[in-house]
PDB file of C-alpha atoms in Angstrom:
ATOM      1  CA  UNK B   1     -46.238-182.753  78.236  1.00 63.00           C
ATOM      2  CA  UNK B   2     -45.622-183.033  74.500  1.00 79.00           C
ATOM      3  CA  UNK B   3     -47.136-180.309  72.386  1.00 89.00           C
ATOM      4  CA  UNK B   4     -48.502-182.891  69.937  1.00 92.00           C
ATOM      5  CA  UNK B   5     -49.876-186.118  71.330  1.00 94.00           C
ATOM      6  CA  UNK B   6     -51.206-189.055  69.379  1.00 95.00           C
ATOM      7  CA  UNK B   7     -53.334-191.920  70.548  1.00 96.00           C
ATOM      8  CA  UNK B   8     -53.235-194.786  70.544  1.00 96.00           C
ATOM      9  CA  UNK B   9     -49.502-195.516  70.266  1.00 93.00           C
ATOM     10  CA  UNK B  10     -50.214-198.953  68.837  1.00 95.00           C
ATOM     11  CA  UNK B  11     -53.346-200.306  67.255  1.00 97.00           C
ATOM     12  CA  UNK B  12     -54.060-203.793  65.950  1.00 97.00           C
ATOM     13  CA  UNK B  13     -57.333-204.448  64.165  1.00 97.00           C
ATOM     14  CA  UNK B  14     -58.960-206.956  61.850  1.00 97.00           C
ATOM     15  CA  UNK B  15     -59.382-206.326  58.152  1.00 97.00           C
ATOM     16  CA  UNK B  16     -62.556-204.385  57.467  1.00 97.00           C
ATOM     17  CA  UNK B  17     -62.675-202.551  60.771  1.00 97.00           C
ATOM     18  CA  UNK B  18     -63.162-198.799  61.023  1.00 98.00           C
ATOM     19  CA  UNK B  19     -59.996-197.206  62.380  1.00 98.00           C
ATOM     20  CA  UNK B  20     -59.613-193.933  64.259  1.00 98.00           C
ATOM     21  CA  UNK B  21     -56.306-192.338  65.194  1.00 98.00           C
ATOM     22  CA  UNK B  22     -56.331-189.193  67.298  1.00 98.00           C
ATOM     23  CA  UNK B  23     -54.044-186.194  67.484  1.00 97.00           C
ATOM     24  CA  UNK B  24     -54.255-183.468  70.139  1.00 97.00           C
ATOM     25  CA  UNK B  25     -52.103-180.377  70.218  1.00 95.00           C
ATOM     26  CA  UNK B  26     -51.587-177.531  72.636  1.00 94.00           C
ATOM     27  CA  UNK B  27     -50.208-174.767  70.414  1.00 90.00           C
ATOM     28  CA  UNK B  28     -51.769-172.393  67.940  1.00 89.00           C
ATOM     29  CA  UNK B  29     -51.425-173.830  64.472  1.00 90.00           C
ATOM     30  CA  UNK B  30     -51.613-172.722  60.882  1.00 86.00           C
ATOM     31  CA  UNK B  31     -51.917-176.253  59.520  1.00 88.00           C
ATOM     32  CA  UNK B  32     -51.980-179.885  60.602  1.00 92.00           C
ATOM     33  CA  UNK B  33     -50.440-182.721  58.612  1.00 92.00           C
ATOM     34  CA  UNK B  34     -51.167-186.416  58.573  1.00 95.00           C
ATOM     35  CA  UNK B  35     -48.437-188.601  57.109  1.00 93.00           C
ATOM     36  CA  UNK B  36     -47.958-192.311  56.575  1.00 94.00           C
ATOM     37  CA  UNK B  37     -44.728-194.246  56.911  1.00 90.00           C
ATOM     38  CA  UNK B  38     -44.550-197.773  55.609  1.00 85.00           C
ATOM     39  CA  UNK B  39     -42.147-200.377  57.043  1.00 79.00           C
ATOM     40  CA  UNK B  40     -39.683-199.680  54.233  1.00 73.00           C
ATOM     41  CA  UNK B  41     -39.243-196.170  55.587  1.00 69.00           C
ATOM     42  CA  UNK B  42     -40.834-194.020  52.892  1.00 81.00           C
ATOM     43  CA  UNK B  43     -43.051-191.223  54.199  1.00 87.00           C
ATOM     44  CA  UNK B  44     -46.029-189.960  52.288  1.00 89.00           C
ATOM     45  CA  UNK B  45     -48.106-186.916  53.062  1.00 89.00           C
ATOM     46  CA  UNK B  46     -51.776-187.922  53.362  1.00 93.00           C
ATOM     47  CA  UNK B  47     -53.511-184.711  54.311  1.00 91.00           C
ATOM     48  CA  UNK B  48     -52.826-181.161  55.212  1.00 89.00           C
ATOM     49  CA  UNK B  49     -55.720-179.292  56.772  1.00 89.00           C
ATOM     50  CA  UNK B  50     -56.473-176.189  58.728  1.00 88.00           C
ATOM     51  CA  UNK B  51     -60.218-176.607  59.161  1.00 90.00           C
ATOM     52  CA  UNK B  52     -63.085-178.985  58.562  1.00 93.00           C
ATOM     53  CA  UNK B  53     -62.697-182.325  56.893  1.00 95.00           C
ATOM     54  CA  UNK B  54     -60.886-183.896  53.970  1.00 94.00           C
ATOM     55  CA  UNK B  55     -61.478-187.238  52.286  1.00 95.00           C
ATOM     56  CA  UNK B  56     -59.283-189.258  49.989  1.00 93.00           C
ATOM     57  CA  UNK B  57     -60.481-192.726  49.118  1.00 95.00           C
ATOM     58  CA  UNK B  58     -60.975-194.643  52.349  1.00 96.00           C
ATOM     59  CA  UNK B  59     -59.141-192.042  54.419  1.00 96.00           C
ATOM     60  CA  UNK B  60     -60.871-189.176  56.177  1.00 97.00           C
ATOM     61  CA  UNK B  61     -59.201-186.474  58.238  1.00 97.00           C
ATOM     62  CA  UNK B  62     -61.048-184.044  60.464  1.00 97.00           C
ATOM     63  CA  UNK B  63     -59.902-181.171  62.580  1.00 96.00           C
ATOM     64  CA  UNK B  64     -61.581-179.195  65.353  1.00 96.00           C
ATOM     65  CA  UNK B  65     -59.631-175.988  65.831  1.00 93.00           C
ATOM     66  CA  UNK B  66     -61.508-174.959  68.998  1.00 94.00           C
ATOM     67  CA  UNK B  67     -60.783-178.279  70.680  1.00 96.00           C
ATOM     68  CA  UNK B  68     -57.273-178.528  69.198  1.00 96.00           C
ATOM     69  CA  UNK B  69     -57.926-182.025  68.028  1.00 97.00           C
ATOM     70  CA  UNK B  70     -57.733-183.948  64.780  1.00 97.00           C
ATOM     71  CA  UNK B  71     -58.700-187.471  63.823  1.00 98.00           C
ATOM     72  CA  UNK B  72     -57.666-189.723  60.990  1.00 98.00           C
ATOM     73  CA  UNK B  73     -60.203-192.371  60.044  1.00 98.00           C
ATOM     74  CA  UNK B  74     -59.735-195.390  57.805  1.00 97.00           C
ATOM     75  CA  UNK B  75     -62.857-197.107  56.551  1.00 97.00           C
ATOM     76  CA  UNK B  76     -62.891-200.767  55.458  1.00 96.00           C
ATOM     77  CA  UNK B  77     -59.298-201.219  56.659  1.00 97.00           C
ATOM     78  CA  UNK B  78     -56.986-203.488  54.720  1.00 96.00           C
ATOM     79  CA  UNK B  79     -53.634-205.123  55.593  1.00 95.00           C
ATOM     80  CA  UNK B  80     -51.903-202.715  53.193  1.00 94.00           C
ATOM     81  CA  UNK B  81     -52.973-199.889  55.520  1.00 95.00           C
ATOM     82  CA  UNK B  82     -50.505-201.251  58.078  1.00 96.00           C
ATOM     83  CA  UNK B  83     -48.060-198.438  58.674  1.00 95.00           C
ATOM     84  CA  UNK B  84     -47.098-195.741  61.141  1.00 93.00           C
ATOM     85  CA  UNK B  85     -49.380-192.724  60.967  1.00 96.00           C
ATOM     86  CA  UNK B  86     -47.868-189.460  62.072  1.00 94.00           C
ATOM     87  CA  UNK B  87     -49.509-186.185  62.969  1.00 94.00           C
ATOM     88  CA  UNK B  88     -47.556-182.927  62.738  1.00 91.00           C
ATOM     89  CA  UNK B  89     -48.572-179.316  63.258  1.00 90.00           C
ATOM     90  CA  UNK B  90     -47.149-176.127  61.841  1.00 85.00           C
ATOM     91  CA  UNK B  91     -47.245-173.404  64.479  1.00 83.00           C
ATOM     92  CA  UNK B  92     -48.690-170.025  63.651  1.00 80.00           C
ATOM     93  CA  UNK B  93     -46.000-167.995  65.390  1.00 74.00           C
ATOM     94  CA  UNK B  94     -43.215-166.334  63.455  1.00 64.00           C
ATOM     95  CA  UNK B  95     -41.002-169.427  63.742  1.00 68.00           C
ATOM     96  CA  UNK B  96     -43.512-171.561  61.828  1.00 71.00           C
ATOM     97  CA  UNK B  97     -42.202-174.600  63.695  1.00 76.00           C
ATOM     98  CA  UNK B  98     -43.206-178.063  62.569  1.00 78.00           C
ATOM     99  CA  UNK B  99     -43.893-180.172  65.661  1.00 85.00           C
ATOM    100  CA  UNK B 100     -44.263-183.924  65.274  1.00 86.00           C
ATOM    101  CA  UNK B 101     -46.315-186.470  67.158  1.00 90.00           C
ATOM    102  CA  UNK B 102     -44.719-189.783  68.114  1.00 88.00           C
ATOM    103  CA  UNK B 103     -46.766-191.721  65.594  1.00 92.00           C
ATOM    104  CA  UNK B 104     -49.348-194.493  65.792  1.00 95.00           C
ATOM    105  CA  UNK B 105     -48.296-197.942  64.644  1.00 94.00           C
ATOM    106  CA  UNK B 106     -51.255-199.595  62.928  1.00 97.00           C
ATOM    107  CA  UNK B 107     -51.387-203.304  62.105  1.00 97.00           C
ATOM    108  CA  UNK B 108     -54.334-204.666  60.157  1.00 97.00           C
ATOM    109  CA  UNK B 109     -54.646-208.442  60.310  1.00 97.00           C
ATOM    110  CA  UNK B 110     -56.255-210.342  57.432  1.00 95.00           C
TER     111      UNK B 110
ATOM    112  CA  UNK J   1     -41.233-183.118  38.425  1.00 65.00           C
ATOM    113  CA  UNK J   2     -38.483-185.044  40.203  1.00 78.00           C
ATOM    114  CA  UNK J   3     -39.042-185.797  43.869  1.00 92.00           C
ATOM    115  CA  UNK J   4     -36.762-185.136  46.802  1.00 95.00           C
ATOM    116  CA  UNK J   5     -33.465-186.922  46.359  1.00 96.00           C
ATOM    117  CA  UNK J   6     -30.988-187.859  49.035  1.00 97.00           C
ATOM    118  CA  UNK J   7     -27.443-189.077  48.623  1.00 96.00           C
ATOM    119  CA  UNK J   8     -25.990-191.406  49.504  1.00 97.00           C
ATOM    120  CA  UNK J   9     -28.743-193.889  50.226  1.00 95.00           C
ATOM    121  CA  UNK J  10     -26.567-196.061  52.446  1.00 96.00           C
ATOM    122  CA  UNK J  11     -23.428-195.250  54.370  1.00 96.00           C
ATOM    123  CA  UNK J  12     -21.201-197.123  56.786  1.00 97.00           C
ATOM    124  CA  UNK J  13     -18.801-195.191  58.994  1.00 97.00           C
ATOM    125  CA  UNK J  14     -16.791-195.868  62.124  1.00 97.00           C
ATOM    126  CA  UNK J  15     -16.913-194.072  65.446  1.00 97.00           C
ATOM    127  CA  UNK J  16     -15.113-190.759  65.474  1.00 97.00           C
ATOM    128  CA  UNK J  17     -15.472-190.142  61.758  1.00 97.00           C
ATOM    129  CA  UNK J  18     -17.593-187.426  60.270  1.00 97.00           C
ATOM    130  CA  UNK J  19     -20.244-187.674  57.585  1.00 97.00           C
ATOM    131  CA  UNK J  20     -22.000-185.329  55.177  1.00 98.00           C
ATOM    132  CA  UNK J  21     -25.419-186.130  53.774  1.00 98.00           C
ATOM    133  CA  UNK J  22     -27.020-184.312  50.884  1.00 98.00           C
ATOM    134  CA  UNK J  23     -30.613-183.462  50.052  1.00 98.00           C
ATOM    135  CA  UNK J  24     -31.927-181.971  46.829  1.00 97.00           C
ATOM    136  CA  UNK J  25     -35.459-180.625  47.229  1.00 96.00           C
ATOM    137  CA  UNK J  26     -38.178-180.594  44.637  1.00 95.00           C
ATOM    138  CA  UNK J  27     -37.516-177.880  42.092  1.00 93.00           C
ATOM    139  CA  UNK J  28     -38.910-174.580  43.346  1.00 90.00           C
ATOM    140  CA  UNK J  29     -39.105-175.639  46.972  1.00 91.00           C
ATOM    141  CA  UNK J  30     -37.306-173.315  49.337  1.00 91.00           C
ATOM    142  CA  UNK J  31     -37.622-175.151  52.627  1.00 91.00           C
ATOM    143  CA  UNK J  32     -35.667-178.249  53.636  1.00 94.00           C
ATOM    144  CA  UNK J  33     -36.059-180.062  56.942  1.00 92.00           C
ATOM    145  CA  UNK J  34     -33.927-182.851  58.328  1.00 94.00           C
ATOM    146  CA  UNK J  35     -35.053-185.671  60.620  1.00 92.00           C
ATOM    147  CA  UNK J  36     -33.450-188.593  62.392  1.00 93.00           C
ATOM    148  CA  UNK J  37     -35.293-191.836  62.863  1.00 89.00           C
ATOM    149  CA  UNK J  38     -33.827-194.601  64.996  1.00 85.00           C
ATOM    150  CA  UNK J  39     -35.378-198.086  65.383  1.00 75.00           C
ATOM    151  CA  UNK J  40     -38.445-197.867  67.566  1.00 67.00           C
ATOM    152  CA  UNK J  41     -38.356-194.060  67.706  1.00 70.00           C
ATOM    153  CA  UNK J  42     -40.529-191.576  65.948  1.00 71.00           C
ATOM    154  CA  UNK J  43     -39.186-188.831  63.767  1.00 79.00           C
ATOM    155  CA  UNK J  44     -36.813-186.576  65.650  1.00 86.00           C
ATOM    156  CA  UNK J  45     -36.564-183.106  64.154  1.00 86.00           C
ATOM    157  CA  UNK J  46     -33.025-181.914  63.498  1.00 92.00           C
ATOM    158  CA  UNK J  47     -33.346-178.574  61.746  1.00 89.00           C
ATOM    159  CA  UNK J  48     -35.184-176.657  59.088  1.00 90.00           C
ATOM    160  CA  UNK J  49     -33.765-174.290  56.512  1.00 92.00           C
ATOM    161  CA  UNK J  50     -35.571-171.730  54.451  1.00 90.00           C
ATOM    162  CA  UNK J  51     -33.853-169.545  51.890  1.00 89.00           C
ATOM    163  CA  UNK J  52     -30.392-170.451  53.238  1.00 93.00           C
ATOM    164  CA  UNK J  53     -31.299-169.546  56.820  1.00 91.00           C
ATOM    165  CA  UNK J  54     -31.773-171.994  59.658  1.00 90.00           C
ATOM    166  CA  UNK J  55     -35.285-171.274  60.895  1.00 84.00           C
ATOM    167  CA  UNK J  56     -35.765-173.999  63.477  1.00 83.00           C
ATOM    168  CA  UNK J  57     -33.508-176.388  65.351  1.00 86.00           C
ATOM    169  CA  UNK J  58     -34.277-179.523  67.329  1.00 86.00           C
ATOM    170  CA  UNK J  59     -32.598-180.748  70.494  1.00 85.00           C
ATOM    171  CA  UNK J  60     -29.485-182.309  69.064  1.00 92.00           C
ATOM    172  CA  UNK J  61     -25.870-181.730  70.111  1.00 94.00           C
ATOM    173  CA  UNK J  62     -23.640-179.347  68.216  1.00 94.00           C
ATOM    174  CA  UNK J  63     -22.060-182.308  66.389  1.00 97.00           C
ATOM    175  CA  UNK J  64     -25.068-182.093  64.103  1.00 97.00           C
ATOM    176  CA  UNK J  65     -24.987-179.162  61.731  1.00 96.00           C
ATOM    177  CA  UNK J  66     -26.401-178.230  58.401  1.00 96.00           C
ATOM    178  CA  UNK J  67     -26.556-175.639  55.715  1.00 96.00           C
ATOM    179  CA  UNK J  68     -28.590-174.701  52.699  1.00 97.00           C
ATOM    180  CA  UNK J  69     -27.239-173.385  49.456  1.00 96.00           C
ATOM    181  CA  UNK J  70     -28.648-170.741  47.151  1.00 95.00           C
ATOM    182  CA  UNK J  71     -30.156-173.453  44.919  1.00 94.00           C
ATOM    183  CA  UNK J  72     -32.014-174.783  48.024  1.00 94.00           C
ATOM    184  CA  UNK J  73     -29.949-177.975  48.157  1.00 97.00           C
ATOM    185  CA  UNK J  74     -29.044-178.800  51.721  1.00 97.00           C
ATOM    186  CA  UNK J  75     -26.316-180.717  53.458  1.00 97.00           C
ATOM    187  CA  UNK J  76     -26.228-182.164  56.927  1.00 97.00           C
ATOM    188  CA  UNK J  77     -22.988-182.900  58.716  1.00 97.00           C
ATOM    189  CA  UNK J  78     -22.370-185.072  61.740  1.00 97.00           C
ATOM    190  CA  UNK J  79     -18.922-184.886  63.306  1.00 95.00           C
ATOM    191  CA  UNK J  80     -17.291-187.315  65.733  1.00 96.00           C
ATOM    192  CA  UNK J  81     -19.785-190.065  64.996  1.00 97.00           C
ATOM    193  CA  UNK J  82     -21.122-192.166  67.852  1.00 96.00           C
ATOM    194  CA  UNK J  83     -22.746-195.596  67.699  1.00 95.00           C
ATOM    195  CA  UNK J  84     -26.065-193.998  68.641  1.00 93.00           C
ATOM    196  CA  UNK J  85     -25.991-191.906  65.477  1.00 95.00           C
ATOM    197  CA  UNK J  86     -26.877-194.992  63.456  1.00 95.00           C
ATOM    198  CA  UNK J  87     -30.254-194.102  62.002  1.00 95.00           C
ATOM    199  CA  UNK J  88     -32.317-193.294  58.958  1.00 93.00           C
ATOM    200  CA  UNK J  89     -31.855-189.629  58.116  1.00 96.00           C
ATOM    201  CA  UNK J  90     -34.752-188.163  56.216  1.00 94.00           C
ATOM    202  CA  UNK J  91     -35.096-184.845  54.545  1.00 95.00           C
ATOM    203  CA  UNK J  92     -38.283-183.178  53.430  1.00 93.00           C
ATOM    204  CA  UNK J  93     -38.914-180.177  51.276  1.00 93.00           C
ATOM    205  CA  UNK J  94     -41.802-177.784  51.031  1.00 88.00           C
ATOM    206  CA  UNK J  95     -42.529-174.779  48.926  1.00 84.00           C
ATOM    207  CA  UNK J  96     -42.759-172.432  51.856  1.00 70.00           C
ATOM    208  CA  UNK J  97     -42.988-172.613  55.611  1.00 62.00           C
ATOM    209  CA  UNK J  98     -45.920-170.302  56.115  1.00 62.00           C
ATOM    210  CA  UNK J  99     -49.458-171.560  56.414  1.00 56.00           C
ATOM    211  CA  UNK J 100     -51.524-173.103  53.708  1.00 55.00           C
ATOM    212  CA  UNK J 101     -50.947-175.687  51.020  1.00 55.00           C
ATOM    213  CA  UNK J 102     -47.479-174.320  50.346  1.00 58.00           C
ATOM    214  CA  UNK J 103     -46.064-175.995  53.426  1.00 71.00           C
ATOM    215  CA  UNK J 104     -46.999-179.572  52.496  1.00 79.00           C
ATOM    216  CA  UNK J 105     -43.960-181.716  53.216  1.00 83.00           C
ATOM    217  CA  UNK J 106     -42.512-184.059  50.601  1.00 90.00           C
ATOM    218  CA  UNK J 107     -40.068-186.615  51.913  1.00 91.00           C
ATOM    219  CA  UNK J 108     -37.006-188.130  50.332  1.00 94.00           C
ATOM    220  CA  UNK J 109     -36.173-191.844  50.609  1.00 92.00           C
ATOM    221  CA  UNK J 110     -33.648-191.266  53.377  1.00 94.00           C
ATOM    222  CA  UNK J 111     -30.002-192.090  53.982  1.00 96.00           C
ATOM    223  CA  UNK J 112     -29.383-195.088  56.205  1.00 95.00           C
ATOM    224  CA  UNK J 113     -26.259-194.433  58.252  1.00 96.00           C
ATOM    225  CA  UNK J 114     -24.578-197.245  60.144  1.00 96.00           C
ATOM    226  CA  UNK J 115     -21.841-196.383  62.618  1.00 96.00           C
ATOM    227  CA  UNK J 116     -19.569-199.264  63.591  1.00 96.00           C
TER     228      UNK J 116
END
């Protein structure tokens, strides 16, 4: 079992839909990252959180430390949101490992 | 502040050759991580350096090696290239590797390596 699991692997939705991508992890963490990778390859950090909720524009990230679960939501989705969304966790042991999820490929159709 | 830079951006090599890729982190960042991304695969973690020391290593063969210099610049070397090494190699830098905002990862544009 992977230490960081994302679901779904692939998601296709219509423009305007509310999108939820999930990330579950099995290790103790000091922080969780959500990143976005566009088809051209560039990766951008969206959020880094260790508790609660963060919002940036139409993107919302939440984390539940007790349940070891985080969600990334996109409101009023748009075709330009089409990308791979990746969850990664930084472990809280002395190695401070960064463990990556496999990513969720999101396609928003106009 | 300049972002993470990687050189070269594109590289074509033949099987059996070796290659060295370079990554310059954001000024002041002390951690550099390297990743391999092949078509259809997610990011595969190669290694992470912090203050010239390798802190973490992924599951890659010994042909993949790296180092970090005192100015935090990092190089990655792949020896005896195989066709399967064709990939986008990404590096990311962060201020620190401990918890908190300091470990936000900033990615470079990547080096696309093609092995013929």
